[in-house]
PDB file of C-alpha atoms and ligand atoms in Angstrom:
ATOM      1  CA  MET A   1      10.064  -9.404  -8.063  1.00 88.00           C
ATOM      2  CA  ARG A   2       7.069  -7.598  -9.258  1.00 94.00           C
ATOM      3  CA  ILE A   3       4.428  -7.560  -6.624  1.00 95.00           C
ATOM      4  CA  VAL A   4       1.115  -6.127  -5.656  1.00 97.00           C
ATOM      5  CA  LEU A   5       0.390  -5.739  -1.935  1.00 97.00           C
ATOM      6  CA  LEU A   6      -3.449  -6.042  -1.484  1.00 97.00           C
ATOM      7  CA  GLY A   7      -5.189  -5.437   1.932  1.00 96.00           C
ATOM      8  CA  ALA A   8      -7.580  -3.333   3.878  1.00 96.00           C
ATOM      9  CA  PRO A   9      -6.488   0.049   5.279  1.00 95.00           C
ATOM     10  CA  GLY A  10      -4.060  -0.594   8.110  1.00 95.00           C
ATOM     11  CA  ALA A  11      -3.166  -4.171   6.920  1.00 96.00           C
ATOM     12  CA  GLY A  12       0.408  -3.118   7.031  1.00 95.00           C
ATOM     13  CA  LYS A  13       1.189  -2.695   3.285  1.00 95.00           C
ATOM     14  CA  GLY A  14       3.381   0.247   3.735  1.00 93.00           C
ATOM     15  CA  THR A  15       5.307  -1.155   6.688  1.00 93.00           C
ATOM     16  CA  LEU A  16       5.887  -4.486   4.823  1.00 94.00           C
ATOM     17  CA  ALA A  17       6.808  -2.589   1.685  1.00 93.00           C
ATOM     18  CA  ASN A  18       9.400  -0.502   3.534  1.00 91.00           C
ATOM     19  CA  HIS A  19      10.829  -3.720   4.921  1.00 91.00           C
ATOM     20  CA  LEU A  20      11.043  -5.253   1.455  1.00 91.00           C
ATOM     21  CA  LYS A  21      12.633  -2.130   0.042  1.00 90.00           C
ATOM     22  CA  THR A  22      15.304  -1.940   2.743  1.00 88.00           C
ATOM     23  CA  LYS A  23      16.123  -5.753   2.524  1.00 88.00           C
ATOM     24  CA  CYS A  24      15.751  -6.403  -1.165  1.00 87.00           C
ATOM     25  CA  GLY A  25      16.251  -2.897  -2.815  1.00 85.00           C
ATOM     26  CA  VAL A  26      13.005  -3.029  -4.513  1.00 90.00           C
ATOM     27  CA  LEU A  27      11.219  -0.027  -5.834  1.00 92.00           C
ATOM     28  CA  HIS A  28       8.204   0.905  -3.567  1.00 93.00           C
ATOM     29  CA  LEU A  29       5.389   2.751  -5.261  1.00 95.00           C
ATOM     30  CA  SER A  30       2.456   3.808  -3.016  1.00 95.00           C
ATOM     31  CA  THR A  31      -0.459   5.768  -4.579  1.00 96.00           C
ATOM     32  CA  GLY A  32      -1.369   6.961  -1.054  1.00 94.00           C
ATOM     33  CA  ASP A  33       1.944   8.511  -0.550  1.00 93.00           C
ATOM     34  CA  MET A  34       1.946   9.990  -4.077  1.00 93.00           C
ATOM     35  CA  LEU A  35      -1.385  11.642  -3.484  1.00 94.00           C
ATOM     36  CA  ARG A  36      -0.446  13.048  -0.035  1.00 92.00           C
ATOM     37  CA  GLU A  37       2.850  14.488  -1.707  1.00 91.00           C
ATOM     38  CA  GLU A  38       0.516  16.228  -4.134  1.00 92.00           C
ATOM     39  CA  MET A  39      -1.675  17.487  -1.432  1.00 91.00           C
ATOM     40  CA  LYS A  40       1.350  18.904   0.459  1.00 89.00           C
ATOM     41  CA  SER A  41       2.605  20.616  -2.509  1.00 89.00           C
ATOM     42  CA  ASP A  42      -0.715  22.441  -2.886  1.00 82.00           C
ATOM     43  CA  SER A  43      -0.752  21.778  -6.657  1.00 90.00           C
ATOM     44  CA  SER A  44      -4.094  21.960  -8.605  1.00 92.00           C
ATOM     45  CA  LEU A  45      -4.144  18.189  -8.566  1.00 92.00           C
ATOM     46  CA  GLY A  46      -3.424  18.222  -4.829  1.00 93.00           C
ATOM     47  CA  LYS A  47      -6.469  20.446  -4.260  1.00 93.00           C
ATOM     48  CA  GLU A  48      -8.528  18.211  -6.490  1.00 93.00           C
ATOM     49  CA  VAL A  49      -7.728  14.974  -4.730  1.00 94.00           C
ATOM     50  CA  LYS A  50      -7.805  16.330  -1.041  1.00 94.00           C
ATOM     51  CA  LYS A  51     -11.580  15.990  -0.737  1.00 93.00           C
ATOM     52  CA  TYR A  52     -11.566  12.416  -1.809  1.00 95.00           C
ATOM     53  CA  VAL A  53      -8.574  11.369   0.405  1.00 94.00           C
ATOM     54  CA  GLU A  54      -9.765  13.058   3.556  1.00 92.00           C
ATOM     55  CA  SER A  55     -13.267  11.835   3.343  1.00 92.00           C
ATOM     56  CA  GLY A  56     -12.057   8.221   2.710  1.00 93.00           C
ATOM     57  CA  ALA A  57     -13.386   8.036  -0.820  1.00 95.00           C
ATOM     58  CA  LEU A  58     -11.351   6.714  -3.718  1.00 96.00           C
ATOM     59  CA  VAL A  59      -9.632   9.249  -6.044  1.00 97.00           C
ATOM     60  CA  PRO A  60     -10.949   8.768  -9.742  1.00 97.00           C
ATOM     61  CA  ASP A  61      -9.312   5.973 -11.604  1.00 97.00           C
ATOM     62  CA  GLU A  62      -8.002   8.161 -14.401  1.00 96.00           C
ATOM     63  CA  VAL A  63      -6.069  10.345 -12.014  1.00 96.00           C
ATOM     64  CA  VAL A  64      -4.298   7.328 -10.031  1.00 97.00           C
ATOM     65  CA  ILE A  65      -3.707   5.347 -13.298  1.00 97.00           C
ATOM     66  CA  LYS A  66      -1.827   8.270 -14.941  1.00 95.00           C
ATOM     67  CA  LEU A  67       0.236   8.696 -11.627  1.00 94.00           C
ATOM     68  CA  ILE A  68       1.327   5.133 -11.647  1.00 95.00           C
ATOM     69  CA  GLU A  69       1.920   4.975 -15.352  1.00 95.00           C
ATOM     70  CA  ASN A  70       4.197   8.014 -15.187  1.00 93.00           C
ATOM     71  CA  LYS A  71       6.066   6.567 -12.176  1.00 93.00           C
ATOM     72  CA  LEU A  72       6.487   3.087 -13.694  1.00 92.00           C
ATOM     73  CA  LYS A  73       7.623   4.319 -17.081  1.00 89.00           C
ATOM     74  CA  GLY A  74      10.061   6.950 -15.561  1.00 87.00           C
ATOM     75  CA  ALA A  75      11.615   4.486 -13.035  1.00 84.00           C
ATOM     76  CA  ASP A  76      14.330   1.884 -13.067  1.00 82.00           C
ATOM     77  CA  VAL A  77      12.348  -1.271 -12.623  1.00 84.00           C
ATOM     78  CA  ALA A  78      15.227  -3.668 -13.306  1.00 79.00           C
ATOM     79  CA  LYS A  79      15.149  -4.959  -9.699  1.00 80.00           C
ATOM     80  CA  GLY A  80      11.434  -5.159  -9.685  1.00 89.00           C
ATOM     81  CA  PHE A  81       8.726  -3.080  -7.910  1.00 94.00           C
ATOM     82  CA  LEU A  82       6.117  -3.261  -5.188  1.00 95.00           C
ATOM     83  CA  LEU A  83       2.836  -1.670  -5.719  1.00 97.00           C
ATOM     84  CA  ASP A  84       1.044  -0.627  -2.410  1.00 96.00           C
ATOM     85  CA  GLY A  85      -2.464   0.674  -2.482  1.00 96.00           C
ATOM     86  CA  PHE A  86      -2.845   0.103  -6.240  1.00 97.00           C
ATOM     87  CA  PRO A  87      -4.735  -1.387  -8.016  1.00 98.00           C
ATOM     88  CA  ARG A  88      -7.841  -0.774  -5.940  1.00 97.00           C
ATOM     89  CA  THR A  89     -10.579  -1.119  -8.579  1.00 97.00           C
ATOM     90  CA  ALA A  90     -11.059  -3.743 -11.411  1.00 97.00           C
ATOM     91  CA  LYS A  91     -10.475  -0.982 -13.990  1.00 98.00           C
ATOM     92  CA  GLN A  92      -7.232  -0.100 -12.260  1.00 98.00           C
ATOM     93  CA  ALA A  93      -6.137  -3.768 -12.346  1.00 98.00           C
ATOM     94  CA  GLN A  94      -7.032  -4.090 -15.905  1.00 98.00           C
ATOM     95  CA  ASN A  95      -5.237  -0.836 -16.993  1.00 97.00           C
ATOM     96  CA  LEU A  96      -2.097  -1.931 -14.994  1.00 97.00           C
ATOM     97  CA  ASP A  97      -1.902  -5.229 -16.775  1.00 97.00           C
ATOM     98  CA  GLU A  98      -1.974  -3.272 -20.204  1.00 96.00           C
ATOM     99  CA  ILE A  99       0.721  -0.960 -19.027  1.00 95.00           C
ATOM    100  CA  LEU A 100       2.949  -3.682 -17.774  1.00 94.00           C
ATOM    101  CA  GLU A 101       2.364  -5.843 -20.855  1.00 93.00           C
ATOM    102  CA  GLY A 102       3.668  -3.016 -22.910  1.00 91.00           C
ATOM    103  CA  MET A 103       6.787  -2.798 -20.685  1.00 90.00           C
ATOM    104  CA  GLY A 104       7.297  -6.585 -20.712  1.00 91.00           C
ATOM    105  CA  GLN A 105       7.166  -6.613 -16.910  1.00 92.00           C
ATOM    106  CA  PRO A 106       3.902  -8.375 -15.855  1.00 94.00           C
ATOM    107  CA  ILE A 107       2.916  -8.780 -12.186  1.00 96.00           C
ATOM    108  CA  GLN A 108       4.091 -12.014 -10.663  1.00 95.00           C
ATOM    109  CA  TYR A 109       2.444 -12.178  -7.325  1.00 95.00           C
ATOM    110  CA  SER A 110      -0.514 -10.388  -5.618  1.00 97.00           C
ATOM    111  CA  PHE A 111      -0.167 -10.805  -1.761  1.00 97.00           C
ATOM    112  CA  PHE A 112      -3.437 -10.470   0.021  1.00 97.00           C
ATOM    113  CA  MET A 113      -2.755  -9.374   3.501  1.00 97.00           C
ATOM    114  CA  GLU A 114      -5.567 -10.602   5.791  1.00 96.00           C
ATOM    115  CA  VAL A 115      -6.300  -8.776   9.003  1.00 96.00           C
ATOM    116  CA  SER A 116      -9.534  -8.464  11.245  1.00 95.00           C
ATOM    117  CA  LEU A 117     -11.515  -5.408  11.854  1.00 92.00           C
ATOM    118  CA  PRO A 118     -10.493  -4.950  15.509  1.00 94.00           C
ATOM    119  CA  VAL A 119      -6.771  -5.054  14.588  1.00 95.00           C
ATOM    120  CA  ILE A 120      -7.297  -2.565  11.751  1.00 95.00           C
ATOM    121  CA  LEU A 121      -8.938  -0.128  14.032  1.00 94.00           C
ATOM    122  CA  GLN A 122      -6.296  -0.494  16.729  1.00 95.00           C
ATOM    123  CA  ARG A 123      -3.587  -0.074  14.090  1.00 96.00           C
ATOM    124  CA  LEU A 124      -4.940   2.937  12.335  1.00 96.00           C
ATOM    125  CA  THR A 125      -6.206   4.929  15.425  1.00 95.00           C
ATOM    126  CA  GLY A 126      -2.727   4.436  16.903  1.00 96.00           C
ATOM    127  CA  ARG A 127      -0.638   5.367  13.757  1.00 96.00           C
ATOM    128  CA  ARG A 128       1.521   8.238  13.664  1.00 97.00           C
ATOM    129  CA  VAL A 129       3.509   9.548  10.633  1.00 95.00           C
ATOM    130  CA  CYS A 130       6.593  11.881  10.347  1.00 95.00           C
ATOM    131  CA  ARG A 131       5.563  15.002   8.709  1.00 92.00           C
ATOM    132  CA  GLN A 132       9.139  15.417   7.261  1.00 92.00           C
ATOM    133  CA  CYS A 133      10.245  11.974   5.968  1.00 90.00           C
ATOM    134  CA  GLY A 134       7.045   9.955   6.161  1.00 89.00           C
ATOM    135  CA  ALA A 135       8.313   7.233   8.570  1.00 91.00           C
ATOM    136  CA  VAL A 136       5.347   5.323  10.187  1.00 93.00           C
ATOM    137  CA  TYR A 137       5.119   4.582  13.903  1.00 95.00           C
ATOM    138  CA  HIS A 138       2.411   3.242  16.250  1.00 95.00           C
ATOM    139  CA  ILE A 139       1.790   4.592  19.717  1.00 96.00           C
ATOM    140  CA  LYS A 140       1.862   0.962  21.254  1.00 94.00           C
ATOM    141  CA  ASN A 141       3.226  -1.451  18.492  1.00 91.00           C
ATOM    142  CA  MET A 142       6.062   0.684  17.200  1.00 93.00           C
ATOM    143  CA  PRO A 143       6.524   3.753  19.261  1.00 96.00           C
ATOM    144  CA  SER A 144       9.211   6.362  18.478  1.00 97.00           C
ATOM    145  CA  LYS A 145      12.009   6.766  21.077  1.00 97.00           C
ATOM    146  CA  VAL A 146      10.844  10.241  22.050  1.00 96.00           C
ATOM    147  CA  GLU A 147       7.211  10.862  21.964  1.00 95.00           C
ATOM    148  CA  GLY A 148       5.983  12.900  19.041  1.00 96.00           C
ATOM    149  CA  LYS A 149       9.409  12.951  17.367  1.00 97.00           C
ATOM    150  CA  CYS A 150      10.698  10.938  14.480  1.00 97.00           C
ATOM    151  CA  ASP A 151      13.725   8.498  15.294  1.00 97.00           C
ATOM    152  CA  VAL A 152      15.084   9.034  11.752  1.00 95.00           C
ATOM    153  CA  CYS A 153      14.980  12.822  11.211  1.00 96.00           C
ATOM    154  CA  ASP A 154      13.643  14.392  14.413  1.00 96.00           C
ATOM    155  CA  GLY A 155      10.593  15.573  12.482  1.00 96.00           C
ATOM    156  CA  GLU A 156       7.124  16.017  14.066  1.00 97.00           C
ATOM    157  CA  LEU A 157       4.840  13.042  14.203  1.00 97.00           C
ATOM    158  CA  TYR A 158       1.199  13.607  13.226  1.00 96.00           C
ATOM    159  CA  GLN A 159      -1.997  11.606  12.856  1.00 96.00           C
ATOM    160  CA  ARG A 160      -3.380  11.345   9.318  1.00 93.00           C
ATOM    161  CA  PRO A 161      -6.681  13.325   9.017  1.00 92.00           C
ATOM    162  CA  ASP A 162      -8.410  10.027   7.551  1.00 93.00           C
ATOM    163  CA  ASP A 163      -7.135   8.018  10.650  1.00 95.00           C
ATOM    164  CA  ASN A 164     -10.164   8.851  12.792  1.00 92.00           C
ATOM    165  CA  GLU A 165     -12.751   6.030  13.473  1.00 91.00           C
ATOM    166  CA  ALA A 166     -15.600   7.375  11.325  1.00 93.00           C
ATOM    167  CA  THR A 167     -13.347   7.918   8.193  1.00 94.00           C
ATOM    168  CA  ILE A 168     -11.739   4.399   8.706  1.00 94.00           C
ATOM    169  CA  ARG A 169     -15.148   2.845   8.672  1.00 93.00           C
ATOM    170  CA  THR A 170     -15.927   4.701   5.335  1.00 95.00           C
ATOM    171  CA  ARG A 171     -12.562   3.499   4.023  1.00 94.00           C
ATOM    172  CA  MET A 172     -13.361  -0.070   5.020  1.00 95.00           C
ATOM    173  CA  ASP A 173     -16.708   0.063   3.177  1.00 95.00           C
ATOM    174  CA  VAL A 174     -15.203   1.523   0.096  1.00 95.00           C
ATOM    175  CA  TYR A 175     -12.370  -1.211   0.347  1.00 95.00           C
ATOM    176  CA  THR A 176     -14.977  -3.977   0.552  1.00 95.00           C
ATOM    177  CA  LYS A 177     -16.978  -2.725  -2.366  1.00 96.00           C
ATOM    178  CA  SER A 178     -14.214  -1.667  -4.742  1.00 95.00           C
ATOM    179  CA  THR A 179     -11.280  -3.895  -3.903  1.00 93.00           C
ATOM    180  CA  THR A 180     -12.915  -7.291  -3.450  1.00 94.00           C
ATOM    181  CA  PRO A 181     -13.116  -7.552  -7.458  1.00 96.00           C
ATOM    182  CA  VAL A 182      -9.356  -6.884  -7.497  1.00 97.00           C
ATOM    183  CA  ILE A 183      -8.722  -9.911  -5.232  1.00 97.00           C
ATOM    184  CA  GLU A 184     -10.923 -12.040  -7.401  1.00 96.00           C
ATOM    185  CA  TYR A 185      -9.121 -10.733 -10.560  1.00 97.00           C
ATOM    186  CA  TYR A 186      -5.601 -11.873  -9.319  1.00 97.00           C
ATOM    187  CA  ASP A 187      -7.044 -15.164  -7.969  1.00 97.00           C
ATOM    188  CA  GLN A 188      -8.501 -15.972 -11.515  1.00 97.00           C
ATOM    189  CA  GLN A 189      -4.927 -15.289 -12.961  1.00 96.00           C
ATOM    190  CA  GLY A 190      -3.518 -17.675 -10.459  1.00 95.00           C
ATOM    191  CA  LYS A 191      -1.316 -14.916  -8.888  1.00 96.00           C
ATOM    192  CA  LEU A 192      -3.187 -14.343  -5.469  1.00 97.00           C
ATOM    193  CA  LYS A 193      -1.264 -15.504  -2.342  1.00 96.00           C
ATOM    194  CA  LYS A 194      -3.126 -15.048   1.048  1.00 96.00           C
ATOM    195  CA  VAL A 195      -0.902 -14.265   4.003  1.00 96.00           C
ATOM    196  CA  ASN A 196      -1.733 -13.715   7.704  1.00 96.00           C
ATOM    197  CA  ALA A 197      -0.891 -10.010   8.260  1.00 96.00           C
ATOM    198  CA  GLU A 198      -1.631 -10.118  12.019  1.00 96.00           C
ATOM    199  CA  GLN A 199       1.906 -11.552  12.617  1.00 95.00           C
ATOM    200  CA  GLU A 200       4.950  -9.421  13.209  1.00 93.00           C
ATOM    201  CA  THR A 201       6.421  -7.802  10.115  1.00 93.00           C
ATOM    202  CA  GLU A 202       9.637  -9.753  10.154  1.00 94.00           C
ATOM    203  CA  LYS A 203       7.684 -13.061  10.140  1.00 96.00           C
ATOM    204  CA  LEU A 204       5.346 -11.858   7.517  1.00 96.00           C
ATOM    205  CA  PHE A 205       8.455 -10.724   5.346  1.00 95.00           C
ATOM    206  CA  ASP A 206       9.964 -14.368   5.870  1.00 94.00           C
ATOM    207  CA  GLU A 207       6.655 -15.819   4.697  1.00 94.00           C
ATOM    208  CA  LEU A 208       6.470 -13.831   1.608  1.00 93.00           C
ATOM    209  CA  ILE A 209      10.138 -14.436   0.695  1.00 92.00           C
ATOM    210  CA  GLY A 210       9.452 -18.267   1.381  1.00 92.00           C
ATOM    211  CA  ILE A 211       6.419 -18.189  -1.097  1.00 90.00           C
ATOM    212  CA  ILE A 212       8.542 -16.379  -3.783  1.00 87.00           C
ATOM    213  CA  GLY A 213      11.412 -18.897  -3.126  1.00 81.00           C
ATOM    214  CA  GLN A 214       9.111 -21.908  -3.459  1.00 74.00           C
ATOM    215  CA  ASN A 215       7.768 -20.746  -6.790  1.00 69.00           C
ATOM    216  CA  ASP A 216      11.278 -19.871  -8.156  1.00 64.00           C
ATOM    217  CA  GLY A 217      11.591 -21.915 -11.233  1.00 50.00           C
ATOM    218  CA  LYS A 218       7.840 -22.260 -11.783  1.00 52.00           C
ATOM    219  CA  SER A 219       7.815 -18.582 -12.681  1.00 45.00           C
ATOM    220  CA  ASP A 220      10.364 -15.936 -13.433  1.00 45.00           C
ATOM    221  CA  LYS A 221      11.522 -14.628 -10.116  1.00 43.00           C
ATOM    222  CA  ASP A 222      13.519 -11.553 -10.878  1.00 47.00           C
TER     223      ASP A 222
HETATM  224  P1  AP5 B   1      -3.478   4.676   1.484  1.00 83.00           P
HETATM  225  O1  AP5 B   1      -2.397   5.616   1.936  1.00 83.00           O
HETATM  226  O2  AP5 B   1      -3.093   3.668   0.413  1.00 83.00           O
HETATM  227  O3  AP5 B   1      -4.207   4.166   2.578  1.00 83.00           O
HETATM  228  P2  AP5 B   1      -4.958   2.645   2.981  1.00 83.00           P
HETATM  229  O4  AP5 B   1      -4.904   1.696   1.838  1.00 83.00           O
HETATM  230  O5  AP5 B   1      -6.076   2.968   3.684  1.00 83.00           O
HETATM  231  O6  AP5 B   1      -3.677   2.079   3.750  1.00 83.00           O
HETATM  232  P3  AP5 B   1      -3.030   2.579   4.990  1.00 83.00           P
HETATM  233  O7  AP5 B   1      -1.785   3.545   4.528  1.00 83.00           O
HETATM  234  O8  AP5 B   1      -3.951   3.270   5.825  1.00 83.00           O
HETATM  235  O9  AP5 B   1      -2.466   1.309   5.632  1.00 83.00           O
HETATM  236  P4  AP5 B   1      -1.230   0.356   5.417  1.00 83.00           P
HETATM  237  O10 AP5 B   1      -1.831  -1.047   4.986  1.00 83.00           O
HETATM  238  O11 AP5 B   1      -0.107   0.856   4.551  1.00 83.00           O
HETATM  239  O12 AP5 B   1      -0.712   0.186   6.818  1.00 83.00           O
HETATM  240  P5  AP5 B   1       0.655   0.647   7.585  1.00 83.00           P
HETATM  241  O13 AP5 B   1       1.782  -0.085   7.000  1.00 83.00           O
HETATM  242  O14 AP5 B   1       0.692   2.207   7.559  1.00 83.00           O
HETATM  243  O15 AP5 B   1      -4.553   5.654   0.653  1.00 83.00           O
HETATM  244  C1  AP5 B   1      -5.107   6.784   1.387  1.00 83.00           C
HETATM  245  C2  AP5 B   1      -6.274   7.288   0.458  1.00 83.00           C
HETATM  246  O16 AP5 B   1      -5.677   7.691  -0.777  1.00 83.00           O
HETATM  247  C3  AP5 B   1      -7.318   6.422   0.077  1.00 83.00           C
HETATM  248  O17 AP5 B   1      -8.343   6.378   1.110  1.00 83.00           O
HETATM  249  C4  AP5 B   1      -7.964   7.135  -1.321  1.00 83.00           C
HETATM  250  O18 AP5 B   1      -8.577   8.177  -1.010  1.00 83.00           O
HETATM  251  C5  AP5 B   1      -6.565   7.494  -1.932  1.00 83.00           C
HETATM  252  N1  AP5 B   1      -6.002   6.501  -2.836  1.00 83.00           N
HETATM  253  C6  AP5 B   1      -4.813   5.783  -2.554  1.00 83.00           C
HETATM  254  N2  AP5 B   1      -4.633   4.890  -3.499  1.00 83.00           N
HETATM  255  C7  AP5 B   1      -5.686   5.001  -4.410  1.00 83.00           C
HETATM  256  C8  AP5 B   1      -6.172   4.307  -5.555  1.00 83.00           C
HETATM  257  N3  AP5 B   1      -5.369   3.248  -6.093  1.00 83.00           N
HETATM  258  N4  AP5 B   1      -7.275   4.657  -6.055  1.00 83.00           N
HETATM  259  C9  AP5 B   1      -8.123   5.586  -5.671  1.00 83.00           C
HETATM  260  N5  AP5 B   1      -7.670   6.247  -4.518  1.00 83.00           N
HETATM  261  C10 AP5 B   1      -6.465   5.916  -3.901  1.00 83.00           C
HETATM  262  O19 AP5 B   1       0.291   0.161   9.067  1.00 83.00           O
HETATM  263  C11 AP5 B   1      -0.749   0.763   9.872  1.00 83.00           C
HETATM  264  C12 AP5 B   1      -0.297   0.878  11.367  1.00 83.00           C
HETATM  265  O20 AP5 B   1      -0.254  -0.515  11.879  1.00 83.00           O
HETATM  266  C13 AP5 B   1       0.973   1.568  11.500  1.00 83.00           C
HETATM  267  O21 AP5 B   1       0.914   2.285  12.688  1.00 83.00           O
HETATM  268  C14 AP5 B   1       2.008   0.468  11.628  1.00 83.00           C
HETATM  269  O22 AP5 B   1       3.074   0.879  12.569  1.00 83.00           O
HETATM  270  C15 AP5 B   1       1.177  -0.679  12.234  1.00 83.00           C
HETATM  271  N6  AP5 B   1       1.455  -2.052  11.801  1.00 83.00           N
HETATM  272  C16 AP5 B   1       1.817  -2.363  10.506  1.00 83.00           C
HETATM  273  N7  AP5 B   1       2.061  -3.583  10.427  1.00 83.00           N
HETATM  274  C17 AP5 B   1       2.077  -4.186  11.582  1.00 83.00           C
HETATM  275  C18 AP5 B   1       2.370  -5.437  12.091  1.00 83.00           C
HETATM  276  N8  AP5 B   1       2.688  -6.484  11.470  1.00 83.00           N
HETATM  277  N9  AP5 B   1       2.204  -5.589  13.480  1.00 83.00           N
HETATM  278  C19 AP5 B   1       1.842  -4.626  14.346  1.00 83.00           C
HETATM  279  N10 AP5 B   1       1.599  -3.345  13.920  1.00 83.00           N
HETATM  280  C20 AP5 B   1       1.756  -3.138  12.475  1.00 83.00           C
END
């Protein structure tokens, strides 16, 4: 499967991608995670992107396209891949198609995860992330067993600096302006599948696998 997960901040892209990775062994590529890794390493790229990420603005296209191109070309994509948080602009979508065309691995599905604004705000303001391994929790929906500690590695849980209400609203505005053309882009290619992302992750996973199964035969599944 070669999939793009599209959706507003907090739609649950990362959570669903982790589920798919665990159950299907698919490679998960998140530009948000890649950028946060750069910021953590304090590299010159990390310093450059920090101001964009923490204010809720998009990092320039050239930077994220290069990051994803390097990852895709250096990875084993035989079992497929999931793109989470990329593409986010029409330019990124066009460049991605060119890269994948060169690799003979075109996108098969773009899942548009629909969620309402109140649910987004509730999810993002309550999200907590492990500083050590990146596992994602929610103080109400998916709490860790011990408050403030990661179940997987015992690392400290923290709140992302861009998960405050003012920055979430900026991210939503940026998303509406820049990512709506990406939804249209995949719709025109006949690859867009809309899914209700307010349901439980397990049900959402089943819906997605069902859609892929239904289309098996009409398109190349693996
Ligand atoms: P990024 O990290 O990609 O942030 P985002 O798109 O805003 O998405 P999130 O990570 O906030 O949410 P998600 O949909 O993954 O939700 P999650 O699964 O965690 O990007 C951050 C920044 O990096 C951008 O603002 C930009 O600056 C830069 N950037 C990244 N990519 C870029 C690009 N391509 N171009 C330019 N700049 C780029 O879930 C959220 C919460 O909800 C969690 O607490 C979770 O436990 C809970 N939850 C999830 N699913 C469910 C469910 N089904 N039911 C109940 N709770 C749920």
